[in-house]
Short mmCIF file of C-alpha atoms in Angstrom, two decimals:
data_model
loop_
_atom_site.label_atom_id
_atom_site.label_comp_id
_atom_site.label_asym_id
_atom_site.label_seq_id
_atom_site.Cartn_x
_atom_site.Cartn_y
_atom_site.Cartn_z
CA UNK A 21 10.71 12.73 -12.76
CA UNK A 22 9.80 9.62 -14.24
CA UNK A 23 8.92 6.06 -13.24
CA UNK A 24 9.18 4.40 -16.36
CA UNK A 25 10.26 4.56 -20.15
CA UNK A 26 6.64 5.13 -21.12
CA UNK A 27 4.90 8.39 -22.08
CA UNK A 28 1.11 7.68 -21.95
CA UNK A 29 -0.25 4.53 -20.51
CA UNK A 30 -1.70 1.84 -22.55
CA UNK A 31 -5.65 1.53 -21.06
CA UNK A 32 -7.97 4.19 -22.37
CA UNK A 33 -9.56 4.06 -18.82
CA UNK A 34 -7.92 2.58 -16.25
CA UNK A 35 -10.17 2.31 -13.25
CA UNK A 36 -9.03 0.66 -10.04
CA UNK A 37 -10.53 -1.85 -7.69
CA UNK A 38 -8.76 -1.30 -4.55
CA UNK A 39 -8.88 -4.49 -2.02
CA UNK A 40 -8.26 -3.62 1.49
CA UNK A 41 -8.14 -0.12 0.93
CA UNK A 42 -7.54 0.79 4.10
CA UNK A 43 -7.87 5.32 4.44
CA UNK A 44 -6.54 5.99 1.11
CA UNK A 45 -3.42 5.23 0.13
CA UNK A 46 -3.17 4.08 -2.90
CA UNK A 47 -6.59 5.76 -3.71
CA UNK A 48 -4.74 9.04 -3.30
CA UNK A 49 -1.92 8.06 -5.42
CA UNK A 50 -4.52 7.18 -7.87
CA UNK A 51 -6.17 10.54 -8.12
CA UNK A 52 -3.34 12.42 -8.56
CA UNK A 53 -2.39 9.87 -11.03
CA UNK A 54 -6.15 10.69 -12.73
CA UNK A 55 -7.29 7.40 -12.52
CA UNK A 56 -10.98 6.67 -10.92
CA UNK A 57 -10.66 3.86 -8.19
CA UNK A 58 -13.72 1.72 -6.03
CA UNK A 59 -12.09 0.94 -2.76
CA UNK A 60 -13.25 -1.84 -0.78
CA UNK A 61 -12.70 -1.48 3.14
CA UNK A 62 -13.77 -3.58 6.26
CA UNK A 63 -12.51 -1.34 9.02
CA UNK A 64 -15.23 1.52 9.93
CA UNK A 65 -13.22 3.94 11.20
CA UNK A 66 -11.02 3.59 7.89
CA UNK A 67 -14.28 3.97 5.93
CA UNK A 68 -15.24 7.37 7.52
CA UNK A 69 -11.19 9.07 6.83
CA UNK A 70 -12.45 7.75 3.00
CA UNK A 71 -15.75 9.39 2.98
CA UNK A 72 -14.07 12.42 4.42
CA UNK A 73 -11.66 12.53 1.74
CA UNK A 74 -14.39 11.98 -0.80
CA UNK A 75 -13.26 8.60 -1.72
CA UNK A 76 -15.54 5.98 -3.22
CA UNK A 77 -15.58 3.09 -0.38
CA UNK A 78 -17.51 -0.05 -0.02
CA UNK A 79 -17.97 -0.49 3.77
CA UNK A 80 -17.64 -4.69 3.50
CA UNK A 81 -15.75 -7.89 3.69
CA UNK A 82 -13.75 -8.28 0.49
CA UNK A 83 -14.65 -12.09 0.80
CA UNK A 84 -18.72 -11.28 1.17
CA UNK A 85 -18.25 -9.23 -1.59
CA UNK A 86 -16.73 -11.83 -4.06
CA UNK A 87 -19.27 -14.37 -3.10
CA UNK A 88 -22.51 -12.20 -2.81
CA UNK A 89 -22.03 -9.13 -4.49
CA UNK A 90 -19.33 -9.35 -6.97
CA UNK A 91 -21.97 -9.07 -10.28
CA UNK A 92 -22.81 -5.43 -8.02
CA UNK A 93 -19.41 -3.77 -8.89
CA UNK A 94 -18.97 -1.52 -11.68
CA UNK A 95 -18.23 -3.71 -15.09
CA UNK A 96 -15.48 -0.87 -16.21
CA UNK A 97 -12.80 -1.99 -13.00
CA UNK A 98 -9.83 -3.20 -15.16
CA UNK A 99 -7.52 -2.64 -12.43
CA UNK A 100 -7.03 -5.04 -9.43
CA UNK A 101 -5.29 -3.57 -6.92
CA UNK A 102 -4.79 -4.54 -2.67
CA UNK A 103 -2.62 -4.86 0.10
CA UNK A 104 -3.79 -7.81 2.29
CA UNK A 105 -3.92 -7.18 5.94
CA UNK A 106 -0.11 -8.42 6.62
CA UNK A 107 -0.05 -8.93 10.87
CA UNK A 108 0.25 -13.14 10.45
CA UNK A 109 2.76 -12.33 8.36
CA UNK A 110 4.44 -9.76 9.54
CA UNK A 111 7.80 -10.02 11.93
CA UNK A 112 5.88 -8.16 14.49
CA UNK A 113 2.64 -9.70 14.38
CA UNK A 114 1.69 -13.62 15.25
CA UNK A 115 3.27 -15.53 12.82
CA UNK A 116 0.19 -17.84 11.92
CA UNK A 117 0.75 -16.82 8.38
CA UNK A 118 3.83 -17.62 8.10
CA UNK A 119 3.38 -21.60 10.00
CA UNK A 120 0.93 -21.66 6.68
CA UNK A 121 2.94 -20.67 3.88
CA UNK A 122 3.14 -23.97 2.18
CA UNK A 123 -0.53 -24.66 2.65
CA UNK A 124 -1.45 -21.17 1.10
CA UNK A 125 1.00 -22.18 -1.91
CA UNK A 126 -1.24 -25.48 -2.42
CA UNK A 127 -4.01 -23.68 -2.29
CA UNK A 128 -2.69 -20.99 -4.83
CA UNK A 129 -2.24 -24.27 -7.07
CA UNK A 130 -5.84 -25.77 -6.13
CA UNK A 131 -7.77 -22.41 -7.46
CA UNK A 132 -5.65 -22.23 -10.76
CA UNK A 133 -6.80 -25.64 -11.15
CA UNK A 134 -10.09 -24.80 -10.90
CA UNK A 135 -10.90 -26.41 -7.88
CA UNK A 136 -14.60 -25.62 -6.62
CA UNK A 137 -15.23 -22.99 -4.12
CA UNK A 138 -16.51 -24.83 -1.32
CA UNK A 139 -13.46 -27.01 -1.06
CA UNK A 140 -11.17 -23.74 -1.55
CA UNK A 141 -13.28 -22.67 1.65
CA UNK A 142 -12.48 -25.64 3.52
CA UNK A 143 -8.98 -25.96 3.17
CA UNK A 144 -8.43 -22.48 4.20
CA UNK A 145 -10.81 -23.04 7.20
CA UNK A 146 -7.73 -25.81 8.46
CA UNK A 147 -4.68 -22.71 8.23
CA UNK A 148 -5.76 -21.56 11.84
CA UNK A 149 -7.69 -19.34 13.61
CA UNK A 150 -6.61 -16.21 12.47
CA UNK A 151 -8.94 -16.01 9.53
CA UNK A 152 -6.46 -12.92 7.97
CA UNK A 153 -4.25 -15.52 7.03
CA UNK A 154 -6.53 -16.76 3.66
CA UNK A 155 -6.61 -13.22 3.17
CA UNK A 156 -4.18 -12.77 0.82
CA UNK A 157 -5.85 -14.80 -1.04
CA UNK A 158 -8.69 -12.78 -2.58
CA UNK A 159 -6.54 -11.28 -4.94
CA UNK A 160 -6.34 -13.77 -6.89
CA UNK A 161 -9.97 -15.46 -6.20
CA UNK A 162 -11.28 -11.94 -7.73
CA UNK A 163 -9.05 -12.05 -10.91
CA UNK A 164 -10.58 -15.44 -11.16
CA UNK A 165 -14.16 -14.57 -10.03
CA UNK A 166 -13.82 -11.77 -12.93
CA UNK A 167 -13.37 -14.21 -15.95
CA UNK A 168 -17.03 -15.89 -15.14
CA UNK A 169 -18.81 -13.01 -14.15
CA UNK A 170 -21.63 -12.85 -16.59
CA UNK A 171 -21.69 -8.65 -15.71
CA UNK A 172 -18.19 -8.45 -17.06
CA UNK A 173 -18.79 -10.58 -20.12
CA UNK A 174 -15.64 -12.85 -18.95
CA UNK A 175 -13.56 -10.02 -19.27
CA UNK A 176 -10.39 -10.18 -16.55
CA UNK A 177 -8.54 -7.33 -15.24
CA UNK A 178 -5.58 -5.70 -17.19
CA UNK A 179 -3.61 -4.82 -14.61
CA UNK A 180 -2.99 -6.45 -11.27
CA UNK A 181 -1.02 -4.75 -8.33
CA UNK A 182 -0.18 -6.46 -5.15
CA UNK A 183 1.89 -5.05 -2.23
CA UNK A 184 2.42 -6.99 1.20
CA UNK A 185 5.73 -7.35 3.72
CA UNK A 186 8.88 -9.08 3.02
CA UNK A 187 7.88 -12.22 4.24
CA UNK A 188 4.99 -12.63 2.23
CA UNK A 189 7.52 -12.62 -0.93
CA UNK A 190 7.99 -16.56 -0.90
CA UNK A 191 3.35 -16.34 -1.87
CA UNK A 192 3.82 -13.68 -4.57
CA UNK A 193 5.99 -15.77 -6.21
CA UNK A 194 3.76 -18.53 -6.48
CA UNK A 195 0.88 -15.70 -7.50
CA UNK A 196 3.55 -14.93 -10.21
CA UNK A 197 4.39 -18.52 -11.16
CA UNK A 198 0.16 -18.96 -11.22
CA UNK A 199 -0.43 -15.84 -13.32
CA UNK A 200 1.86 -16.61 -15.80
CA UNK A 201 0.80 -20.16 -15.93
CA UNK A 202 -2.70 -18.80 -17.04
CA UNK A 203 -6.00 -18.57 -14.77
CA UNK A 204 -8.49 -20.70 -15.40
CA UNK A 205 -11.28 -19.42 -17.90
CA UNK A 206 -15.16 -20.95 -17.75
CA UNK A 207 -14.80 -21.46 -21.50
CA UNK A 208 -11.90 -23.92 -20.39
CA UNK A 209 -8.59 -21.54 -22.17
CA UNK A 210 -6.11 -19.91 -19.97
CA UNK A 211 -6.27 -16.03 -19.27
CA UNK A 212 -2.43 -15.57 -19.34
CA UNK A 213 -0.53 -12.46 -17.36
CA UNK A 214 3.18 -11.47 -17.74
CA UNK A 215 4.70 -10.32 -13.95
CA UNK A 216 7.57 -8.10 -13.53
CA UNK A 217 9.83 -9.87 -11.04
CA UNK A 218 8.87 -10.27 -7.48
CA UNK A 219 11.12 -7.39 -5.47
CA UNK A 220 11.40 -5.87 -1.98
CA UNK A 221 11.59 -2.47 -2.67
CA UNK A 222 12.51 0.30 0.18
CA UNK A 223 10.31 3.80 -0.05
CA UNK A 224 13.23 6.14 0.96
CA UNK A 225 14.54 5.45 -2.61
CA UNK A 226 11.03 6.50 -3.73
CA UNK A 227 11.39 9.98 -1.81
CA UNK A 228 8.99 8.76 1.26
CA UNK A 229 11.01 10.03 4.47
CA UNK A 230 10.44 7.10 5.95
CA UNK A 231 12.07 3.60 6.13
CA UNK A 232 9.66 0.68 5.15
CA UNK A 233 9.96 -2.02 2.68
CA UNK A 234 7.29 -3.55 0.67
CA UNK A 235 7.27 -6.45 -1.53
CA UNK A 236 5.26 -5.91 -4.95
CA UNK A 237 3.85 -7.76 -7.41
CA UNK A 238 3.15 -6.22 -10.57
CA UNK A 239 1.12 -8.25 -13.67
CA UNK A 240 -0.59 -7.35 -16.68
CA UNK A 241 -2.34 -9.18 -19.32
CA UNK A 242 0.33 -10.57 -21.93
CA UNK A 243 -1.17 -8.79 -24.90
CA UNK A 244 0.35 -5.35 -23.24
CA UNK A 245 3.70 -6.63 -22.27
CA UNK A 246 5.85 -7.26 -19.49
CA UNK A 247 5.55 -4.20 -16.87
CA UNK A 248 8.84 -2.88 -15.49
CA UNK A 249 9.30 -2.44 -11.56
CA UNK A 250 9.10 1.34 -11.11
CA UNK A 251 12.76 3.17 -11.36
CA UNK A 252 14.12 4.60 -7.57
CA UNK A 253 14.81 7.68 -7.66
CA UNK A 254 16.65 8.42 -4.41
CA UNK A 255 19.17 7.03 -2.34
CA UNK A 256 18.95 4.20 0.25
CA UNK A 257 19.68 5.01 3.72
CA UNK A 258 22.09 3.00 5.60
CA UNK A 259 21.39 2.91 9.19
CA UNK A 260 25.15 1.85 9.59
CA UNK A 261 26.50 4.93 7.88
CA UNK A 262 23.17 7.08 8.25
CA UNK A 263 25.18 10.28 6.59
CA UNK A 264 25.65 8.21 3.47
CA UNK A 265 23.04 9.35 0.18
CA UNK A 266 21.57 12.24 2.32
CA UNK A 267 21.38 15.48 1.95
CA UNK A 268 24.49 16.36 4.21
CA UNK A 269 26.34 13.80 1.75
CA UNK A 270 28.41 16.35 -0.41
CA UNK A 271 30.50 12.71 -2.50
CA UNK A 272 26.28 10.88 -3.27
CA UNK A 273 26.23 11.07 -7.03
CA UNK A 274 24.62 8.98 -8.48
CA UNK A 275 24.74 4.86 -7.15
CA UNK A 276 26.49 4.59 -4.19
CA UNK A 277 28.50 1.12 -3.41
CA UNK A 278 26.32 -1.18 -2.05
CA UNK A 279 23.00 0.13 -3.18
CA UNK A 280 20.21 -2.14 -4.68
CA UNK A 281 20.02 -2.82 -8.74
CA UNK A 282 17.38 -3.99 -10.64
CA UNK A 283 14.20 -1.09 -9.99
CA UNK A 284 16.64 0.94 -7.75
CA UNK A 285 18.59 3.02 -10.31
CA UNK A 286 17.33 6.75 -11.94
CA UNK A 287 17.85 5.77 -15.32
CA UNK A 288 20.03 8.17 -17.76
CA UNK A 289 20.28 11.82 -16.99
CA UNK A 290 18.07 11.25 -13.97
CA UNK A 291 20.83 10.66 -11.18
CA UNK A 292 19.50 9.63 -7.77
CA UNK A 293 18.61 12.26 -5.40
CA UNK A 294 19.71 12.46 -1.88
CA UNK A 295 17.02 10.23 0.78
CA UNK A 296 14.46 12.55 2.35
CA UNK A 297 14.90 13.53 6.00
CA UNK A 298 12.18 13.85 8.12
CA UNK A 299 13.18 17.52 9.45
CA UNK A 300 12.67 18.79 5.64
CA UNK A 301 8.55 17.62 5.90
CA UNK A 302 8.12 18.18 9.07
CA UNK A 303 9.68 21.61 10.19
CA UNK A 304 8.39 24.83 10.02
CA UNK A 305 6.36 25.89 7.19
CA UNK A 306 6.21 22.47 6.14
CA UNK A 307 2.69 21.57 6.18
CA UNK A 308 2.76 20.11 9.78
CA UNK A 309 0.15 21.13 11.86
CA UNK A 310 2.22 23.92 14.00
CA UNK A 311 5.51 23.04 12.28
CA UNK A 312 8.28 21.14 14.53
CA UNK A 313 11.58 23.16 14.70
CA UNK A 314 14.63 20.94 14.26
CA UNK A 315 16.62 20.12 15.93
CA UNK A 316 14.72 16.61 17.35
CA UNK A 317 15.23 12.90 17.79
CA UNK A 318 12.01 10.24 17.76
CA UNK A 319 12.76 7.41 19.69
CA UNK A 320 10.93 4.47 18.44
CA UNK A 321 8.30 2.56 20.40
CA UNK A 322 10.14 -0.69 19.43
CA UNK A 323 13.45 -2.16 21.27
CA UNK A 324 16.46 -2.93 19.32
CA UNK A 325 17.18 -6.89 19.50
CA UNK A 326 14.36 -7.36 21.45
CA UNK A 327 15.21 -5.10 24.42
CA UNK A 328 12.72 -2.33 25.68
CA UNK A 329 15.27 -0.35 26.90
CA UNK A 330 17.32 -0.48 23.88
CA UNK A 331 15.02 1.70 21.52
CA UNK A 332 16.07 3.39 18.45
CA UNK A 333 16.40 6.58 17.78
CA UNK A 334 16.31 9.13 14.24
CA UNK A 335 17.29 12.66 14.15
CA UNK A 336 15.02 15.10 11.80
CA UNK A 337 18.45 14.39 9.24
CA UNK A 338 17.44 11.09 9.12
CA UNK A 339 14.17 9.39 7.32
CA UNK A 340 11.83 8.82 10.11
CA UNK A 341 11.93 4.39 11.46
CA UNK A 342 8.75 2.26 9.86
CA UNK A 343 4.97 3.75 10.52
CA UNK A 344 3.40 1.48 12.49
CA UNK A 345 -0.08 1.50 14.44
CA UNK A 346 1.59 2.43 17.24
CA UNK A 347 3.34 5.59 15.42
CA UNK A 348 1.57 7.71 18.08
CA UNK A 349 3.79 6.13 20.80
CA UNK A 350 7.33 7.36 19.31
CA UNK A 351 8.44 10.08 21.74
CA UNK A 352 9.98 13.27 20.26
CA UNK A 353 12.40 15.31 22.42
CA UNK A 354 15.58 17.76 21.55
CA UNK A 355 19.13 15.89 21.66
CA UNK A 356 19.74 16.82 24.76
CA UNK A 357 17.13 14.13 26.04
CA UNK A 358 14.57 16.99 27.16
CA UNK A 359 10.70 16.68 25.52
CA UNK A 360 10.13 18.65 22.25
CA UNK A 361 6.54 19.96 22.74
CA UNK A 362 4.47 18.18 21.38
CA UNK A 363 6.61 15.21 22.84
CA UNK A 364 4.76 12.11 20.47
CA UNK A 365 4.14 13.03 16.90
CA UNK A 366 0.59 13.82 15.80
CA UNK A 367 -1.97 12.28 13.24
CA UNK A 368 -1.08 15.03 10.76
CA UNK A 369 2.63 14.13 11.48
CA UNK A 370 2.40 10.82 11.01
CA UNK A 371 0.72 11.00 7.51
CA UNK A 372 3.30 13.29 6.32
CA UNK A 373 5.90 11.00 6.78
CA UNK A 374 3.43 8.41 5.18
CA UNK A 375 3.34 11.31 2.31
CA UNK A 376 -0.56 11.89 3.04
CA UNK A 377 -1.34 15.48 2.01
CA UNK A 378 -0.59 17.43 5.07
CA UNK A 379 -4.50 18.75 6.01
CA UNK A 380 -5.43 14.79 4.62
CA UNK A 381 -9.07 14.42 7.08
CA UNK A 382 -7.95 11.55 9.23
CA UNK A 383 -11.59 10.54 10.94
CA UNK A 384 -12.74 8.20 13.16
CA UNK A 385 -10.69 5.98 15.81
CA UNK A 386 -7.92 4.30 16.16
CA UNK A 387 -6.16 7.11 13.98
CA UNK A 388 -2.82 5.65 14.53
CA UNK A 389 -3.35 2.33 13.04
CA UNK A 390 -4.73 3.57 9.26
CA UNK A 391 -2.15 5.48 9.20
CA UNK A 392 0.28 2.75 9.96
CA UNK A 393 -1.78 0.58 7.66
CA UNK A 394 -1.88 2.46 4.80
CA UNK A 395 0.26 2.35 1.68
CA UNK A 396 2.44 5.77 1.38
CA UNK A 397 0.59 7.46 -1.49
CA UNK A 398 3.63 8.68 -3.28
CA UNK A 399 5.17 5.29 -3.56
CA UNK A 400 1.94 4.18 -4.89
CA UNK A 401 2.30 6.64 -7.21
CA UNK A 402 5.27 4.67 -8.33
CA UNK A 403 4.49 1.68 -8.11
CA UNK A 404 0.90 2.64 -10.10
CA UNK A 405 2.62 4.61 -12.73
CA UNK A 406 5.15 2.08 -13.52
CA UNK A 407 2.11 -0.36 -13.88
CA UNK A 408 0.02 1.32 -16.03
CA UNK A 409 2.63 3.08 -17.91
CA UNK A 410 1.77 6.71 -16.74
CA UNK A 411 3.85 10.06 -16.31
CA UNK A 412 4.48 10.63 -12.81
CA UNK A 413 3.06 13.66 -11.11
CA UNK A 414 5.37 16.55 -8.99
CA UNK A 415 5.38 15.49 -5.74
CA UNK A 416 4.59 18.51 -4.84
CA UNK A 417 1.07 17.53 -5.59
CA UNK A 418 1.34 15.91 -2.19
CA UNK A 419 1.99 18.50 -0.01
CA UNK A 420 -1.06 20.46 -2.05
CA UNK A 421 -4.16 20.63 0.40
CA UNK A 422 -6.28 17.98 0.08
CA UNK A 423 -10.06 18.65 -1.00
CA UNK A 424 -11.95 17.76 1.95
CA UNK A 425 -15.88 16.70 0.60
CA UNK A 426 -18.46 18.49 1.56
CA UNK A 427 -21.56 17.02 3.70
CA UNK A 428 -23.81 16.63 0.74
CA UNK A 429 -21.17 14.92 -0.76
CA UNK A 430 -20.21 12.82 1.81
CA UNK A 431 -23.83 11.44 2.28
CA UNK A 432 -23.88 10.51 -1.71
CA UNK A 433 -20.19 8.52 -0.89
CA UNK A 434 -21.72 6.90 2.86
CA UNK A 435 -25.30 5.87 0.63
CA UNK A 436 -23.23 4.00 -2.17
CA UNK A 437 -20.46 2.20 0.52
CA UNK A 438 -22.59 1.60 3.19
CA UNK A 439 -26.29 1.76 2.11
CA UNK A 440 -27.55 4.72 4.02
CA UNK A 441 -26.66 8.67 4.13
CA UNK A 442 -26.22 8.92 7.93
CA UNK A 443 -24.53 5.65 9.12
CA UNK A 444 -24.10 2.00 8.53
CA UNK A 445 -26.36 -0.09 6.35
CA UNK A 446 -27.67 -3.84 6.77
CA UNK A 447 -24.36 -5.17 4.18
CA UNK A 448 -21.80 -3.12 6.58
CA UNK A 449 -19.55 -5.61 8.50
CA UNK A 450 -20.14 -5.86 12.12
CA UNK A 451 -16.41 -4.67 13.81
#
C-alpha cells in the first residue's frame, strides 16, 4: 500500500511541530511513520491522554508560544503541521468564523506583506468574540515567525500540513495563493512554497470506518517540488446506495461511477478496496474493549434536516456517521430497536473508529471531545506520507497495542510540557 510515487522521503530528518495537537492524532501517525514530532496543546485534559501515550506536549497557547517562547523550541522542527480548532467554522458550531472569512483573507494578505504584529493583533481583535476564529491563523504567523528567528538562523519549515473542515477551504486557498506568492523574509527576499491543490478529501477512501471529510493543505519549499495529494485507496460510501464499494459489493472493482478524481484513485495495479465497515473493527476479537457482536445499528445524536426525531442511523456494514464530541451520545441497539449492551459506544470504541490503537490511554475529562477532535491517525498517515514522500506503514500497525509510558517517563514528558513532574507549571494555560 502506497500513498505516493515516492520510495524514501526527501528530508534527512523530518521532525514535526504539531499546532493544536489535540490527544495524538497526527502524532501517532507520525510515529509509526518514524518521524519525531513536538506537539503543542492548550486543552489539559488533552495534554494528560499525550503524556500517557508518551508524547512530547507543550501544555500552552500556540499564540503565547509564538510571541514569548518561540526562540524555546527545538531549532531541528522542519515540519509545520496543525489542525486549528474548527467550531466557528464548522456547520455545527457558531458560525462566527465563517461571518469573518473575508476579513481573515485580508489579514492573510496584511502578514505576507509584512505588516507589524501589533496591527495584525488588532485587526483580529475586531473578527468577534470568539477569539478561535484568528486561530487559524497561526499557521502561517509561525512559518513566518520561523524565517526571523535568530535560533533557527532564518531557516523556514520544509514542509507545511494543514487540515480543517470544508468550510474553511475558501482560507486555505488564500494560505495557498500566499505561500506560493512567497513569505516575507527579514533580509527582504521571498521564501517561496509550491501547494498541492486545495481538496476535500473523505477518510472512508483512506480505510478509516468512519465518514468525515477534511480539507488539506499540503506545501513544501519549491526547491523539493510540488507534493501530490495522497492516493485513496478505498471506496467512497454513498449514503444513497450504502451497499455500493463495500464489502457486500460483489460488481466494486476498481472506480465506481460517480466517485471523486484527482487524490481519490489507487494508482496502477493498486485497485481500490472495498470502504471499511464499522462491524469489521469493532466486533469480536477486534480490539474493542469486550468486542460488540454484530448485528447493531448506532443511531446518531444528530437529527436529519434539522429534526430531533429524525436521527440517522448505520448498521455495523456501514462506516460508522462523523466522530464528534458528543460520540458518547450515539445509542447502539440490535435492529430490532432493543439496546445492545453496552447501549452508547465507549472511549475505546470511539477511537477505533477514529483508527486510535485499540488500548490507546485516553486520560483525563471530557474523553468524548479529544476523541472527536482529533485527526484519525491513519489518514494522517496519508496525508503525512504523501507530504514528506514516505512509504506507508501496514495498517495493521494500528490495531498493534499501543506503548503506554511508564511513570518515570511520564514525569520527564509532564517536566518538559508543563514545567513540573507532578502537575501544571506557571507557563500552563489557565482552562
Amino acid at each position: 500500500m502506497t500513498s505516493t510515487d515516492a520510495a524514501a522521503g526527501f528530508l534527512e530528518n523530518p521532525y514535526i511541530l504539531d499546532l493544536f495537537a489535540g490527544p495524538g492524532g497526527l502524532d501517532v501517525a507520525a510515529h509509526l511513520l518514524d518521524v519525531p514530532s513536538l506537539g503543542i496543546e492548550w486543552d489539559k485534559d488533552a495534554c494528560e491522554t499525550r503524556y500517557r501515550a508518551g508524547l512530547r506536549t507543550w501544555h500552552a497557547d500556540v499564540g503565547a508560544v509564538r510571541r514569548e517562547r518561540f526562540e524555546d523550541l527545538p531549532a531541528g522542527l522542519n515540519v509545520l503541521a496543525g489542525g486549528p480548532p474548527c467550531q466557528t467554522y464548522s456547520v455545527a458550531g457558531s458560525g462566527a468564523g465563517r461571518k469573518a472569512l473575508d476579513e481573515v483573507k485580508q489579514v492573510i494578505h496584511a502578514l505576507v506583506r509584512g505588516v507589524p504584529e501589533e496591527e495584525i493583533d488588532g485587526r483580529l481583535t475586531e473578527l468577534g468574540d470568539d477569539p478561535r476564529t484568528a486561530l487559524v491563523l497561526e499557521p502561517l504567523r509561525y512559518a513566518i515567525a520561523a524565517l526571523g528567528s535568530p535560533n533557527r538562523a532564518g531557516r523556514p519549515f520544509d514542509v507545511i500540513v494543514l487540515e480543517q473542515v470544508p468550510a474553511v477551504e475558501a482560507l486555505w486557498q488564500v494560505y495557498r495563493e500566499a505561500l506560493e506568492t512567497g513569505l516575507p523574509h527579514p533580509d527582504g527576499t521571498k521564501v517561496l512554497y509550491e501547494v498541492a491543490e486545495v481538496e476535500t478529501l473523505r477518510t472512508e477512501a483512506y480505510g478509516v470506518p468512519q465518514t468525515r471529510r477534511r480539507t488539506i493543505l499540503i506545501a513544501r519549499l519549491d526547491r523539493h517540488g510540488t507534493p501530490p495529494l495522497p492516493r485513496a485507496t478505498h471506496h467512497t460510501y454513498n449514503p444513497q446506495k450504502p451497499q455500493r464499494g463495500g464489502p457486500d459489493d460483489v460488481t466494486a472493482v476498481g472506480s465506481l461511477p460517480g466517485e471523486p478524481s484527482a487524490p481519490a484513485i489507487a494508482g496502477a495495479g493498486n485497485p481500490l478496496r472495498p470502504w471499511v465497515p464499522m462491524g469489521e473493527v469493532l466486533g469480536p476479537g477486534k480490539g474493542s474493549a469486550a468486542g460488540r457482536r454484530p448485528p447493531f445499528e448506532v443511531v446518531s445524536n444528530y437529527g436529519s434536516g434539522g429534526d430531533p426525531k429524525k436521527r440517522g442511523i448505520r448498521t455495523d456494514r456501514q462506516p460508522s456517521f462523523t466522530v464528534t464530541g458528543k460520540v458518547s451520545r450515539n445509542a447502539v441497539r440490535h435492529p430490532d430497536g432493543t439496546p445492545h449492551a453496552p447501549d452508547r459506544l465507549r472511549i475505546a470504541e470511539a477511537g477505533i473508529l477514529q483508527t486510535f490503537p485499540p488500548n490507546y490511554p485516553w486520560s483525563g475529562g471530557d474523553k468524548s471531545q479529544q476523541v472527536g477532535n482529533a485527526v484519525p491517525p491513519l489518514f494522517g498517515m496519508h496525508v503525512l506520507a504523501a507530504a514528506l514522500a514516505l512509504p506507508l506503514p501496514p495498517e495493521e500497525k494500528l490495531r498493534e497495542d499501543w506503548p503506554e509510558a511508564a511513570d518515570e517517563d511520564r514525569a520527564t514528558l509532564r517536566k518538559e510540557g508543563c514545567g513540573a513532574p507532578d502537575g501544571c507549571g506557571p507557563t500552563c494555560p489557565n482552562p
